[in-house]
Amino acid sequence: MAVVNRCAVGIFPSQKLLDWARQHDLDVDAAGVREPCLYLIPDYETEEEAEAILEEVYEAIFEAELDYWHRDTGTWPAERTYRCSASGSTCASTP
């Protein structure tokens, strides 16, 4: 059996993301916002390494989160920078 060293990062939607979802009449209560969406990222040793990894993968995670909420990419926020992504969600990671 092969061992794959990965860490999980849990993404909780922030109030900013919930407000965006409500603007589009999405039922945020039915979407299970109390449970995080989990993503696997490469293993890391320090918080600085974790931050560097998140900077590399934020766009894919942010777009996956937006797609989960609403498939129409035309309604997605135009600004999808790392800073915007970080302010759009709360992230909890475990090595």
mmCIF file of N, CA and C in Angstrom:
data_model
loop_
_atom_site.group_PDB
_atom_site.id
_atom_site.type_symbol
_atom_site.label_atom_id
_atom_site.label_comp_id
_atom_site.label_asym_id
_atom_site.label_seq_id
_atom_site.Cartn_x
_atom_site.Cartn_y
_atom_site.Cartn_z
ATOM 1 N N MET A 1 0.835 -1.171 0.000
ATOM 2 C CA MET A 1 0.000 0.000 0.000
ATOM 3 C C MET A 1 0.886 1.242 0.000
ATOM 4 N N ALA A 2 0.608 2.157 -0.901
ATOM 5 C CA ALA A 2 1.368 3.403 -0.988
ATOM 6 C C ALA A 2 0.807 4.425 0.003
ATOM 7 N N VAL A 3 1.694 5.199 0.572
ATOM 8 C CA VAL A 3 1.291 6.262 1.485
ATOM 9 C C VAL A 3 1.432 7.590 0.751
ATOM 10 N N VAL A 4 0.383 8.391 0.816
ATOM 11 C CA VAL A 4 0.398 9.709 0.192
ATOM 12 C C VAL A 4 0.356 10.742 1.305
ATOM 13 N N ASN A 5 1.399 11.529 1.413
ATOM 14 C CA ASN A 5 1.450 12.561 2.442
ATOM 15 C C ASN A 5 0.755 13.819 1.934
ATOM 16 N N ARG A 6 -0.381 14.102 2.526
ATOM 17 C CA ARG A 6 -1.149 15.286 2.183
ATOM 18 C C ARG A 6 -1.714 15.880 3.461
ATOM 19 N N CYS A 7 -2.064 17.135 3.383
ATOM 20 C CA CYS A 7 -2.743 17.823 4.464
ATOM 21 C C CYS A 7 -4.128 18.214 3.966
ATOM 22 N N ALA A 8 -5.036 18.358 4.891
ATOM 23 C CA ALA A 8 -6.385 18.787 4.530
ATOM 24 C C ALA A 8 -6.553 20.249 4.920
ATOM 25 N N VAL A 9 -7.221 20.972 4.049
ATOM 26 C CA VAL A 9 -7.580 22.348 4.360
ATOM 27 C C VAL A 9 -9.102 22.435 4.252
ATOM 28 N N GLY A 10 -9.719 22.956 5.297
ATOM 29 C CA GLY A 10 -11.171 23.117 5.327
ATOM 30 C C GLY A 10 -11.529 24.564 5.049
ATOM 31 N N ILE A 11 -12.430 24.759 4.118
ATOM 32 C CA ILE A 11 -12.830 26.114 3.734
ATOM 33 C C ILE A 11 -14.262 26.361 4.197
ATOM 34 N N PHE A 12 -14.418 27.357 5.049
ATOM 35 C CA PHE A 12 -15.729 27.795 5.510
ATOM 36 C C PHE A 12 -16.063 29.104 4.796
ATOM 37 N N PRO A 13 -17.264 29.253 4.248
ATOM 38 C CA PRO A 13 -17.602 30.514 3.581
ATOM 39 C C PRO A 13 -17.679 31.659 4.593
ATOM 40 N N SER A 14 -17.140 32.798 4.200
ATOM 41 C CA SER A 14 -17.203 33.985 5.059
ATOM 42 C C SER A 14 -18.529 34.701 4.824
ATOM 43 N N GLN A 15 -18.762 35.697 5.627
ATOM 44 C CA GLN A 15 -19.979 36.499 5.462
ATOM 45 C C GLN A 15 -20.010 37.147 4.082
ATOM 46 N N LYS A 16 -18.847 37.550 3.581
ATOM 47 C CA LYS A 16 -18.762 38.174 2.257
ATOM 48 C C LYS A 16 -19.246 37.209 1.166
ATOM 49 N N LEU A 17 -18.833 35.948 1.249
ATOM 50 C CA LEU A 17 -19.261 34.952 0.269
ATOM 51 C C LEU A 17 -20.745 34.631 0.436
ATOM 52 N N LEU A 18 -21.207 34.552 1.670
ATOM 53 C CA LEU A 18 -22.626 34.300 1.910
ATOM 54 C C LEU A 18 -23.487 35.447 1.381
ATOM 55 N N ASP A 19 -23.025 36.677 1.558
ATOM 56 C CA ASP A 19 -23.759 37.833 1.026
ATOM 57 C C ASP A 19 -23.837 37.773 -0.495
ATOM 58 N N TRP A 20 -22.722 37.401 -1.139
ATOM 59 C CA TRP A 20 -22.714 37.249 -2.601
ATOM 60 C C TRP A 20 -23.728 36.189 -3.015
ATOM 61 N N ALA A 21 -23.762 35.064 -2.306
ATOM 62 C CA ALA A 21 -24.692 33.980 -2.633
ATOM 63 C C ALA A 21 -26.136 34.444 -2.484
ATOM 64 N N ARG A 22 -26.409 35.188 -1.437
ATOM 65 C CA ARG A 22 -27.780 35.677 -1.220
ATOM 66 C C ARG A 22 -28.189 36.680 -2.305
ATOM 67 N N GLN A 23 -27.234 37.450 -2.833
ATOM 68 C CA GLN A 23 -27.536 38.385 -3.929
ATOM 69 C C GLN A 23 -28.095 37.652 -5.140
ATOM 70 N N HIS A 24 -27.721 36.391 -5.268
ATOM 71 C CA HIS A 24 -28.153 35.591 -6.415
ATOM 72 C C HIS A 24 -29.246 34.600 -6.024
ATOM 73 N N ASP A 25 -29.919 34.918 -4.909
ATOM 74 C CA ASP A 25 -31.054 34.115 -4.432
ATOM 75 C C ASP A 25 -30.698 32.651 -4.209
ATOM 76 N N LEU A 26 -29.469 32.402 -3.771
ATOM 77 C CA LEU A 26 -29.057 31.039 -3.465
ATOM 78 C C LEU A 26 -29.409 30.721 -2.019
ATOM 79 N N ASP A 27 -29.892 29.533 -1.783
ATOM 80 C CA ASP A 27 -30.307 29.120 -0.446
ATOM 81 C C ASP A 27 -29.088 28.677 0.350
ATOM 82 N N VAL A 28 -28.495 29.618 1.046
ATOM 83 C CA VAL A 28 -27.268 29.311 1.783
ATOM 84 C C VAL A 28 -27.524 28.365 2.941
ATOM 85 N N ASP A 29 -28.729 28.366 3.482
ATOM 86 C CA ASP A 29 -29.031 27.459 4.584
ATOM 87 C C ASP A 29 -29.075 26.013 4.106
ATOM 88 N N ALA A 30 -29.580 25.794 2.902
ATOM 89 C CA ALA A 30 -29.660 24.437 2.352
ATOM 90 C C ALA A 30 -28.301 23.948 1.869
ATOM 91 N N ALA A 31 -27.349 24.863 1.683
ATOM 92 C CA ALA A 31 -26.040 24.492 1.126
ATOM 93 C C ALA A 31 -25.091 23.903 2.167
ATOM 94 N N GLY A 32 -25.512 23.830 3.401
ATOM 95 C CA GLY A 32 -24.663 23.210 4.416
ATOM 96 C C GLY A 32 -23.452 24.048 4.768
ATOM 97 N N VAL A 33 -23.668 25.332 5.037
ATOM 98 C CA VAL A 33 -22.538 26.230 5.291
ATOM 99 C C VAL A 33 -21.856 25.973 6.631
ATOM 100 N N ARG A 34 -22.410 25.129 7.449
ATOM 101 C CA ARG A 34 -21.776 24.839 8.745
ATOM 102 C C ARG A 34 -20.649 23.827 8.622
ATOM 103 N N GLU A 35 -20.610 23.115 7.524
ATOM 104 C CA GLU A 35 -19.575 22.115 7.290
ATOM 105 C C GLU A 35 -18.582 22.649 6.259
ATOM 106 N N PRO A 36 -17.288 22.477 6.504
ATOM 107 C CA PRO A 36 -16.312 22.991 5.531
ATOM 108 C C PRO A 36 -16.214 22.082 4.306
ATOM 109 N N CYS A 37 -15.816 22.676 3.200
ATOM 110 C CA CYS A 37 -15.403 21.882 2.036
ATOM 111 C C CYS A 37 -13.930 21.570 2.261
ATOM 112 N N LEU A 38 -13.554 20.322 2.091
ATOM 113 C CA LEU A 38 -12.175 19.908 2.348
ATOM 114 C C LEU A 38 -11.419 19.721 1.046
ATOM 115 N N TYR A 39 -10.180 20.176 1.044
ATOM 116 C CA TYR A 39 -9.287 20.036 -0.098
ATOM 117 C C TYR A 39 -7.971 19.469 0.418
ATOM 118 N N LEU A 40 -7.363 18.622 -0.378
ATOM 119 C CA LEU A 40 -6.051 18.094 -0.026
ATOM 120 C C LEU A 40 -4.976 18.956 -0.668
ATOM 121 N N ILE A 41 -3.976 19.275 0.125
ATOM 122 C CA ILE A 41 -2.843 20.059 -0.371
ATOM 123 C C ILE A 41 -1.568 19.303 -0.012
ATOM 124 N N PRO A 42 -0.446 19.642 -0.637
ATOM 125 C CA PRO A 42 0.815 18.972 -0.296
ATOM 126 C C PRO A 42 1.159 19.148 1.184
ATOM 127 N N ASP A 43 1.882 18.201 1.701
ATOM 128 C CA ASP A 43 2.336 18.230 3.083
ATOM 129 C C ASP A 43 3.227 19.448 3.318
ATOM 130 N N TYR A 44 3.196 19.981 4.530
ATOM 131 C CA TYR A 44 4.049 21.131 4.869
ATOM 132 C C TYR A 44 4.506 21.019 6.309
ATOM 133 N N GLU A 45 5.551 21.738 6.623
ATOM 134 C CA GLU A 45 6.130 21.711 7.975
ATOM 135 C C GLU A 45 5.813 22.972 8.780
ATOM 136 N N THR A 46 5.758 24.121 8.116
ATOM 137 C CA THR A 46 5.571 25.390 8.825
ATOM 138 C C THR A 46 4.369 26.143 8.262
ATOM 139 N N GLU A 47 3.920 27.123 9.012
ATOM 140 C CA GLU A 47 2.814 27.969 8.546
ATOM 141 C C GLU A 47 3.206 28.740 7.286
ATOM 142 N N GLU A 48 4.479 29.122 7.190
ATOM 143 C CA GLU A 48 4.950 29.839 6.006
ATOM 144 C C GLU A 48 4.841 28.950 4.766
ATOM 145 N N GLU A 49 5.200 27.664 4.922
ATOM 146 C CA GLU A 49 5.070 26.725 3.804
ATOM 147 C C GLU A 49 3.596 26.541 3.434
ATOM 148 N N ALA A 50 2.739 26.453 4.433
ATOM 149 C CA ALA A 50 1.305 26.312 4.167
ATOM 150 C C ALA A 50 0.785 27.523 3.400
ATOM 151 N N GLU A 51 1.195 28.707 3.820
ATOM 152 C CA GLU A 51 0.771 29.944 3.142
ATOM 153 C C GLU A 51 1.240 29.957 1.693
ATOM 154 N N ALA A 52 2.475 29.532 1.455
ATOM 155 C CA ALA A 52 3.010 29.490 0.087
ATOM 156 C C ALA A 52 2.225 28.502 -0.779
ATOM 157 N N ILE A 53 1.861 27.365 -0.203
ATOM 158 C CA ILE A 53 1.067 26.379 -0.946
ATOM 159 C C ILE A 53 -0.309 26.947 -1.269
ATOM 160 N N LEU A 54 -0.929 27.583 -0.291
ATOM 161 C CA LEU A 54 -2.255 28.159 -0.530
ATOM 162 C C LEU A 54 -2.217 29.248 -1.595
ATOM 163 N N GLU A 55 -1.145 30.032 -1.625
ATOM 164 C CA GLU A 55 -1.009 31.045 -2.670
ATOM 165 C C GLU A 55 -0.941 30.409 -4.055
ATOM 166 N N GLU A 56 -0.381 29.205 -4.137
ATOM 167 C CA GLU A 56 -0.273 28.511 -5.420
ATOM 168 C C GLU A 56 -1.606 27.915 -5.867
ATOM 169 N N VAL A 57 -2.419 27.457 -4.927
ATOM 170 C CA VAL A 57 -3.636 26.713 -5.286
ATOM 171 C C VAL A 57 -4.931 27.478 -5.031
ATOM 172 N N TYR A 58 -4.815 28.725 -4.527
ATOM 173 C CA TYR A 58 -6.019 29.455 -4.138
ATOM 174 C C TYR A 58 -7.029 29.589 -5.274
ATOM 175 N N GLU A 59 -6.542 29.830 -6.490
ATOM 176 C CA GLU A 59 -7.463 30.088 -7.590
ATOM 177 C C GLU A 59 -8.352 28.873 -7.867
ATOM 178 N N ALA A 60 -7.758 27.703 -7.880
ATOM 179 C CA ALA A 60 -8.538 26.478 -8.112
ATOM 180 C C ALA A 60 -9.535 26.249 -6.980
ATOM 181 N N ILE A 61 -9.116 26.481 -5.747
ATOM 182 C CA ILE A 61 -10.014 26.298 -4.606
ATOM 183 C C ILE A 61 -11.124 27.340 -4.630
ATOM 184 N N PHE A 62 -10.766 28.606 -4.871
ATOM 185 C CA PHE A 62 -11.754 29.686 -4.885
ATOM 186 C C PHE A 62 -12.793 29.423 -5.970
ATOM 187 N N GLU A 63 -12.346 29.019 -7.160
ATOM 188 C CA GLU A 63 -13.274 28.753 -8.256
ATOM 189 C C GLU A 63 -14.126 27.518 -7.976
ATOM 190 N N ALA A 64 -13.568 26.526 -7.300
ATOM 191 C CA ALA A 64 -14.361 25.357 -6.921
ATOM 192 C C ALA A 64 -15.450 25.751 -5.925
ATOM 193 N N GLU A 65 -15.098 26.634 -4.998
ATOM 194 C CA GLU A 65 -16.091 27.118 -4.039
ATOM 195 C C GLU A 65 -17.195 27.902 -4.742
ATOM 196 N N LEU A 66 -16.821 28.794 -5.653
ATOM 197 C CA LEU A 66 -17.822 29.568 -6.389
ATOM 198 C C LEU A 66 -18.700 28.650 -7.232
ATOM 199 N N ASP A 67 -18.095 27.664 -7.863
ATOM 200 C CA ASP A 67 -18.836 26.718 -8.695
ATOM 201 C C ASP A 67 -19.821 25.909 -7.854
ATOM 202 N N TYR A 68 -19.425 25.596 -6.629
ATOM 203 C CA TYR A 68 -20.313 24.880 -5.711
ATOM 204 C C TYR A 68 -21.576 25.700 -5.449
ATOM 205 N N TRP A 69 -21.384 27.004 -5.299
ATOM 206 C CA TRP A 69 -22.506 27.879 -4.989
ATOM 207 C C TRP A 69 -23.338 28.203 -6.218
ATOM 208 N N HIS A 70 -22.659 28.476 -7.343
ATOM 209 C CA HIS A 70 -23.395 28.939 -8.530
ATOM 210 C C HIS A 70 -22.567 28.647 -9.769
ATOM 211 N N ARG A 71 -23.115 27.869 -10.677
ATOM 212 C CA ARG A 71 -22.366 27.430 -11.860
ATOM 213 C C ARG A 71 -22.191 28.510 -12.919
ATOM 214 N N ASP A 72 -22.995 29.551 -12.884
ATOM 215 C CA ASP A 72 -22.911 30.612 -13.892
ATOM 216 C C ASP A 72 -21.692 31.489 -13.595
ATOM 217 N N THR A 73 -20.612 31.261 -14.337
ATOM 218 C CA THR A 73 -19.362 31.992 -14.079
ATOM 219 C C THR A 73 -19.503 33.491 -14.321
ATOM 220 N N GLY A 74 -20.508 33.884 -15.072
ATOM 221 C CA GLY A 74 -20.737 35.311 -15.314
ATOM 222 C C GLY A 74 -21.166 36.065 -14.069
ATOM 223 N N THR A 75 -21.635 35.355 -13.067
ATOM 224 C CA THR A 75 -22.066 36.011 -11.827
ATOM 225 C C THR A 75 -20.967 36.022 -10.766
ATOM 226 N N TRP A 76 -19.884 35.317 -11.039
ATOM 227 C CA TRP A 76 -18.815 35.238 -10.049
ATOM 228 C C TRP A 76 -18.156 36.607 -9.865
ATOM 229 N N PRO A 77 -17.635 36.873 -8.668
ATOM 230 C CA PRO A 77 -16.920 38.135 -8.453
ATOM 231 C C PRO A 77 -15.776 38.292 -9.457
ATOM 232 N N ALA A 78 -15.654 39.505 -10.009
ATOM 233 C CA ALA A 78 -14.600 39.760 -10.998
ATOM 234 C C ALA A 78 -13.220 39.679 -10.359
ATOM 235 N N GLU A 79 -13.120 40.169 -9.135
ATOM 236 C CA GLU A 79 -11.824 40.140 -8.442
ATOM 237 C C GLU A 79 -11.684 38.792 -7.747
ATOM 238 N N ARG A 80 -10.724 38.000 -8.230
ATOM 239 C CA ARG A 80 -10.470 36.696 -7.619
ATOM 240 C C ARG A 80 -8.985 36.561 -7.306
ATOM 241 N N THR A 81 -8.445 37.579 -6.672
ATOM 242 C CA THR A 81 -7.036 37.559 -6.278
ATOM 243 C C THR A 81 -6.878 36.727 -5.009
ATOM 244 N N TYR A 82 -5.637 36.459 -4.647
ATOM 245 C CA TYR A 82 -5.385 35.700 -3.423
ATOM 246 C C TYR A 82 -5.942 36.436 -2.214
ATOM 247 N N ARG A 83 -5.734 37.732 -2.159
ATOM 248 C CA ARG A 83 -6.237 38.527 -1.033
ATOM 249 C C ARG A 83 -7.756 38.443 -0.968
ATOM 250 N N CYS A 84 -8.409 38.557 -2.119
ATOM 251 C CA CYS A 84 -9.865 38.466 -2.173
ATOM 252 C C CYS A 84 -10.322 37.070 -1.759
ATOM 253 N N SER A 85 -9.625 36.056 -2.222
ATOM 254 C CA SER A 85 -9.953 34.674 -1.872
ATOM 255 C C SER A 85 -9.824 34.473 -0.370
ATOM 256 N N ALA A 86 -8.762 34.967 0.199
ATOM 257 C CA ALA A 86 -8.535 34.798 1.632
ATOM 258 C C ALA A 86 -9.598 35.520 2.442
ATOM 259 N N SER A 87 -10.078 36.673 1.939
ATOM 260 C CA SER A 87 -11.113 37.389 2.674
ATOM 261 C C SER A 87 -12.490 36.809 2.398
ATOM 262 N N GLY A 88 -12.609 35.970 1.357
ATOM 263 C CA GLY A 88 -13.897 35.379 1.007
ATOM 264 C C GLY A 88 -14.202 34.095 1.745
ATOM 265 N N SER A 89 -13.231 33.566 2.438
ATOM 266 C CA SER A 89 -13.416 32.294 3.129
ATOM 267 C C SER A 89 -12.561 32.258 4.381
ATOM 268 N N THR A 90 -12.949 31.384 5.279
ATOM 269 C CA THR A 90 -12.130 31.104 6.438
ATOM 270 C C THR A 90 -11.491 29.744 6.215
ATOM 271 N N CYS A 91 -10.210 29.685 6.452
ATOM 272 C CA CYS A 91 -9.444 28.486 6.140
ATOM 273 C C CYS A 91 -8.923 27.870 7.427
ATOM 274 N N ALA A 92 -9.108 26.565 7.556
ATOM 275 C CA ALA A 92 -8.536 25.832 8.682
ATOM 276 C C ALA A 92 -7.733 24.671 8.118
ATOM 277 N N SER A 93 -6.468 24.607 8.438
ATOM 278 C CA SER A 93 -5.636 23.540 7.873
ATOM 279 C C SER A 93 -5.038 22.696 8.989
ATOM 280 N N THR A 94 -4.772 21.447 8.647
ATOM 281 C CA THR A 94 -4.122 20.547 9.592
ATOM 282 C C THR A 94 -3.012 19.790 8.882
ATOM 283 N N PRO A 95 -1.810 19.832 9.431
ATOM 284 C CA PRO A 95 -0.724 19.066 8.804
ATOM 285 C C PRO A 95 -0.873 17.584 9.084
#
